[in-house]
XYZ file of N, CA and C in Angstrom:
306
model
N 37.055 2.486 -53.869
C 35.610 2.590 -53.927
C 34.985 2.017 -52.666
N 34.003 2.724 -52.167
C 33.275 2.256 -51.000
C 32.015 1.516 -51.399
N 31.198 1.195 -50.407
C 29.948 0.494 -50.706
C 28.990 1.384 -51.496
N 28.117 0.755 -52.249
C 27.111 1.495 -53.001
C 26.129 2.153 -52.041
N 25.691 3.371 -52.356
C 24.687 4.001 -51.485
C 23.382 3.217 -51.557
N 22.658 3.197 -50.455
C 21.390 2.495 -50.452
C 20.262 3.463 -50.093
N 19.077 3.133 -50.569
C 17.910 3.946 -50.256
C 17.613 3.817 -48.771
N 17.168 4.920 -48.158
C 16.848 4.903 -46.735
C 15.478 5.515 -46.489
N 14.963 5.242 -45.305
C 13.744 5.863 -44.796
C 14.084 6.443 -43.433
N 13.313 7.428 -43.003
C 13.543 8.035 -41.698
C 12.503 7.547 -40.705
N 12.986 7.149 -39.516
C 12.141 6.720 -38.410
C 12.007 7.892 -37.450
N 10.796 8.135 -36.965
C 10.537 9.188 -35.985
C 9.884 8.562 -34.755
N 10.280 9.032 -33.565
C 9.636 8.603 -32.328
C 9.504 9.801 -31.404
N 8.308 9.956 -30.847
C 8.076 10.961 -29.814
C 8.319 10.268 -28.481
N 9.164 10.869 -27.666
C 9.424 10.274 -26.355
C 9.580 11.373 -25.315
N 9.275 10.996 -24.086
C 9.270 11.966 -23.002
C 7.953 12.711 -22.982
N 7.839 13.658 -22.073
C 6.605 14.420 -21.946
C 5.513 13.597 -21.292
N 4.429 14.256 -20.982
C 3.306 13.608 -20.310
C 2.017 14.029 -20.981
N 1.150 13.068 -21.219
C -0.172 13.346 -21.764
C -0.931 14.178 -20.737
N -1.787 15.111 -21.159
C -2.492 15.978 -20.210
C -3.274 15.239 -19.120
N -3.807 14.047 -19.399
C -4.536 13.328 -18.345
C -3.587 12.553 -17.423
N -2.294 12.659 -17.678
C -1.222 12.066 -16.870
C -1.236 10.541 -16.816
N -2.104 9.897 -17.574
C -2.142 8.437 -17.548
C -1.218 7.825 -18.591
N -0.749 8.629 -19.540
C 0.064 8.099 -20.624
C 1.407 8.807 -20.640
N 2.430 8.107 -20.272
C 3.776 8.661 -20.308
C 4.559 7.968 -21.415
N 5.422 8.707 -22.048
C 6.228 8.156 -23.125
C 7.652 7.970 -22.624
N 8.134 6.743 -22.655
C 9.475 6.425 -22.167
C 10.539 6.826 -23.186
N 11.728 7.075 -22.683
C 12.888 7.331 -23.541
C 13.480 5.979 -23.916
N 13.136 5.479 -25.097
C 13.555 4.147 -25.530
C 14.589 4.170 -26.648
N 14.811 5.334 -27.247
C 15.804 5.453 -28.309
C 16.812 6.516 -27.904
N 18.078 6.144 -27.932
C 19.158 7.097 -27.659
C 20.053 7.170 -28.889
N 20.455 8.384 -29.228
C 21.355 8.596 -30.364
C 22.555 9.370 -29.848
N 23.744 8.777 -29.990
C 24.939 9.439 -29.470
C 25.459 10.490 -30.446
N 26.530 11.177 -30.049
C 27.077 12.272 -30.848
C 27.554 11.827 -32.226
N 27.904 10.558 -32.372
C 28.353 10.029 -33.662
C 27.199 9.558 -34.541
N 25.975 9.625 -34.012
C 24.813 9.189 -34.774
C 24.448 7.731 -34.583
N 25.141 7.040 -33.669
C 24.816 5.645 -33.394
C 23.505 5.579 -32.612
N 22.638 4.685 -33.014
C 21.315 4.559 -32.414
C 21.271 3.344 -31.515
N 20.752 3.539 -30.292
C 20.543 2.425 -29.372
C 19.054 2.376 -29.049
N 18.439 1.222 -29.294
C 17.022 1.025 -29.007
C 16.927 0.162 -27.765
N 16.227 0.666 -26.741
C 16.195 0.025 -25.430
C 14.967 -0.855 -25.233
N 14.281 -1.197 -26.290
C 13.090 -2.026 -26.191
C 12.865 -2.714 -27.529
N 12.151 -3.821 -27.512
C 11.821 -4.463 -28.781
C 10.408 -4.095 -29.227
N 9.716 -3.261 -28.472
C 8.364 -2.823 -28.827
C 8.324 -1.302 -28.806
N 8.111 -0.712 -29.969
C 8.132 0.743 -30.091
C 6.937 1.242 -30.869
N 6.483 2.422 -30.514
C 5.551 3.166 -31.355
C 6.394 4.164 -32.126
N 6.390 4.028 -33.441
C 7.215 4.882 -34.298
C 6.413 5.310 -35.512
N 6.920 6.305 -36.201
C 6.406 6.721 -37.501
C 7.566 6.598 -38.476
N 7.297 6.155 -39.686
C 8.356 6.029 -40.681
C 7.981 6.843 -41.911
N 8.947 7.634 -42.369
C 8.780 8.355 -43.622
C 8.192 9.736 -43.487
N 7.028 9.858 -42.872
C 6.317 11.133 -42.782
C 6.253 11.565 -41.326
N 6.860 12.683 -41.009
C 6.922 13.094 -39.607
C 5.635 13.730 -39.090
N 4.598 13.873 -39.931
C 3.360 14.502 -39.468
C 2.699 13.693 -38.351
N 2.787 12.381 -38.389
C 2.236 11.539 -37.321
C 2.970 11.806 -36.011
N 4.285 11.905 -36.071
C 5.068 12.222 -34.875
C 4.749 13.632 -34.390
N 4.603 14.576 -35.306
C 4.252 15.949 -34.925
C 2.930 15.993 -34.170
N 1.966 15.192 -34.598
C 0.673 15.126 -33.911
C 0.861 14.694 -32.456
N 1.625 13.623 -32.226
C 1.833 13.140 -30.867
C 2.687 14.098 -30.050
N 3.544 14.832 -30.700
C 4.350 15.844 -30.004
C 3.442 16.908 -29.392
N 2.379 17.280 -30.090
C 1.450 18.283 -29.543
C 0.659 17.740 -28.356
N 0.525 16.426 -28.239
C -0.234 15.819 -27.146
C 0.589 15.613 -25.880
N 1.893 15.749 -25.969
C 2.769 15.448 -24.832
C 3.683 16.636 -24.528
N 3.207 17.584 -23.725
C 4.071 18.718 -23.380
C 5.406 18.242 -22.812
N 6.476 18.844 -23.292
C 7.815 18.489 -22.825
C 8.450 17.338 -23.576
N 7.756 16.773 -24.557
C 8.297 15.633 -25.311
C 9.283 16.114 -26.364
N 9.994 15.158 -26.953
C 10.930 15.446 -28.043
C 10.759 14.387 -29.126
N 11.171 14.732 -30.333
C 11.160 13.777 -31.437
C 12.600 13.383 -31.723
N 12.859 12.071 -31.759
C 14.157 11.574 -32.211
C 13.934 10.950 -33.578
N 14.944 11.026 -34.411
C 14.819 10.430 -35.746
C 16.163 9.871 -36.181
N 16.083 8.849 -37.018
C 17.282 8.235 -37.578
C 16.892 7.521 -38.857
N 17.879 7.180 -39.645
C 17.660 6.529 -40.940
C 17.808 5.012 -40.798
N 17.003 4.307 -41.589
C 17.118 2.851 -41.716
C 17.124 2.517 -43.203
N 17.674 1.358 -43.577
C 17.620 0.954 -44.983
C 16.160 0.774 -45.435
N 15.890 1.080 -46.680
C 14.536 0.961 -47.231
C 13.982 -0.456 -47.070
N 14.838 -1.476 -47.209
C 14.354 -2.852 -47.062
C 13.815 -3.084 -45.647
N 14.413 -2.430 -44.640
C 13.937 -2.599 -43.272
C 12.589 -1.892 -43.084
N 12.434 -0.728 -43.696
C 11.151 -0.019 -43.688
C 10.066 -0.939 -44.246
N 10.349 -1.566 -45.373
C 9.371 -2.456 -46.005
C 9.054 -3.656 -45.109
N 10.067 -4.205 -44.437
C 9.861 -5.322 -43.514
C 8.972 -4.896 -42.349
N 9.262 -3.739 -41.768
C 8.463 -3.251 -40.645
C 7.026 -3.020 -41.076
N 6.847 -2.409 -42.229
C 5.497 -2.165 -42.752
C 4.733 -3.471 -42.928
N 5.395 -4.468 -43.415
C 4.758 -5.759 -43.670
C 4.439 -6.507 -42.379
N 5.291 -6.423 -41.385
C 5.172 -7.250 -40.189
C 4.529 -6.567 -38.981
N 4.392 -5.256 -38.997
C 3.880 -4.563 -37.815
C 2.374 -4.352 -37.903
N 1.806 -3.955 -36.767
C 0.385 -3.651 -36.688
C 0.207 -2.177 -36.407
N -0.982 -1.677 -36.677
C -1.293 -0.281 -36.361
C -1.144 -0.055 -34.855
N -0.848 1.153 -34.479
C -0.560 1.481 -33.092
C -1.762 1.327 -32.166
N -2.932 1.812 -32.557
C -4.068 1.904 -31.648
C -4.534 0.535 -31.169
N -4.546 0.345 -29.857
C -5.120 -0.843 -29.254
C -4.323 -2.116 -29.411
N -3.105 -2.032 -29.898
C -2.310 -3.233 -30.124
C -1.091 -3.198 -29.217
N -0.865 -4.276 -28.484
C 0.318 -4.334 -27.634
C 1.518 -4.725 -28.479
N 1.475 -5.874 -29.091
C 2.561 -6.313 -29.966
C 2.177 -7.640 -30.592
N 2.667 -7.867 -31.782
C 2.490 -9.202 -32.352
C 3.785 -9.757 -32.912
N 4.850 -8.962 -32.913
C 6.117 -9.534 -33.327
C 7.161 -9.230 -32.266
N 8.116 -10.068 -32.179
C 9.214 -9.897 -31.249
C 10.496 -10.074 -32.056
N 11.172 -8.996 -32.335
C 12.362 -9.029 -33.172
C 13.581 -8.811 -32.291
N 14.573 -9.656 -32.451
C 15.809 -9.473 -31.706
C 16.468 -8.162 -32.112
N 16.914 -7.355 -31.147
C 17.586 -6.096 -31.501
C 18.852 -6.364 -32.307
N 19.103 -5.531 -33.285
C 20.336 -5.636 -34.051
C 20.634 -4.312 -34.719
N 21.841 -4.145 -35.159
C 22.262 -2.938 -35.856
C 22.310 -3.254 -37.344
N 21.420 -2.624 -38.161
C 21.358 -2.976 -39.573
C 22.484 -2.390 -40.420
N 23.338 -1.574 -39.840
C 24.379 -0.922 -40.627
C 25.722 -1.572 -40.458
């Protein structure tokens, strides 16, 4: 017997591409290899969790961008929801050490 399955949530990030006014560029901060391993290259990210419609909106604003997505445990989704701030006008208020939750 293996480990019990756990509930997950999906994280979405729009990266790459350029905003039409060219002042807002989206960096490639998440890489996912062929095995599905996720590497996050920053401790501050703009992401959407659960519903990809928010990511789809930003995808339309950045020609040439792409959406990356990966799963996280539901408990981590709840932690992020509790500890993070809304995207607009906020630089950051938490600094979490990078780690692999799996």
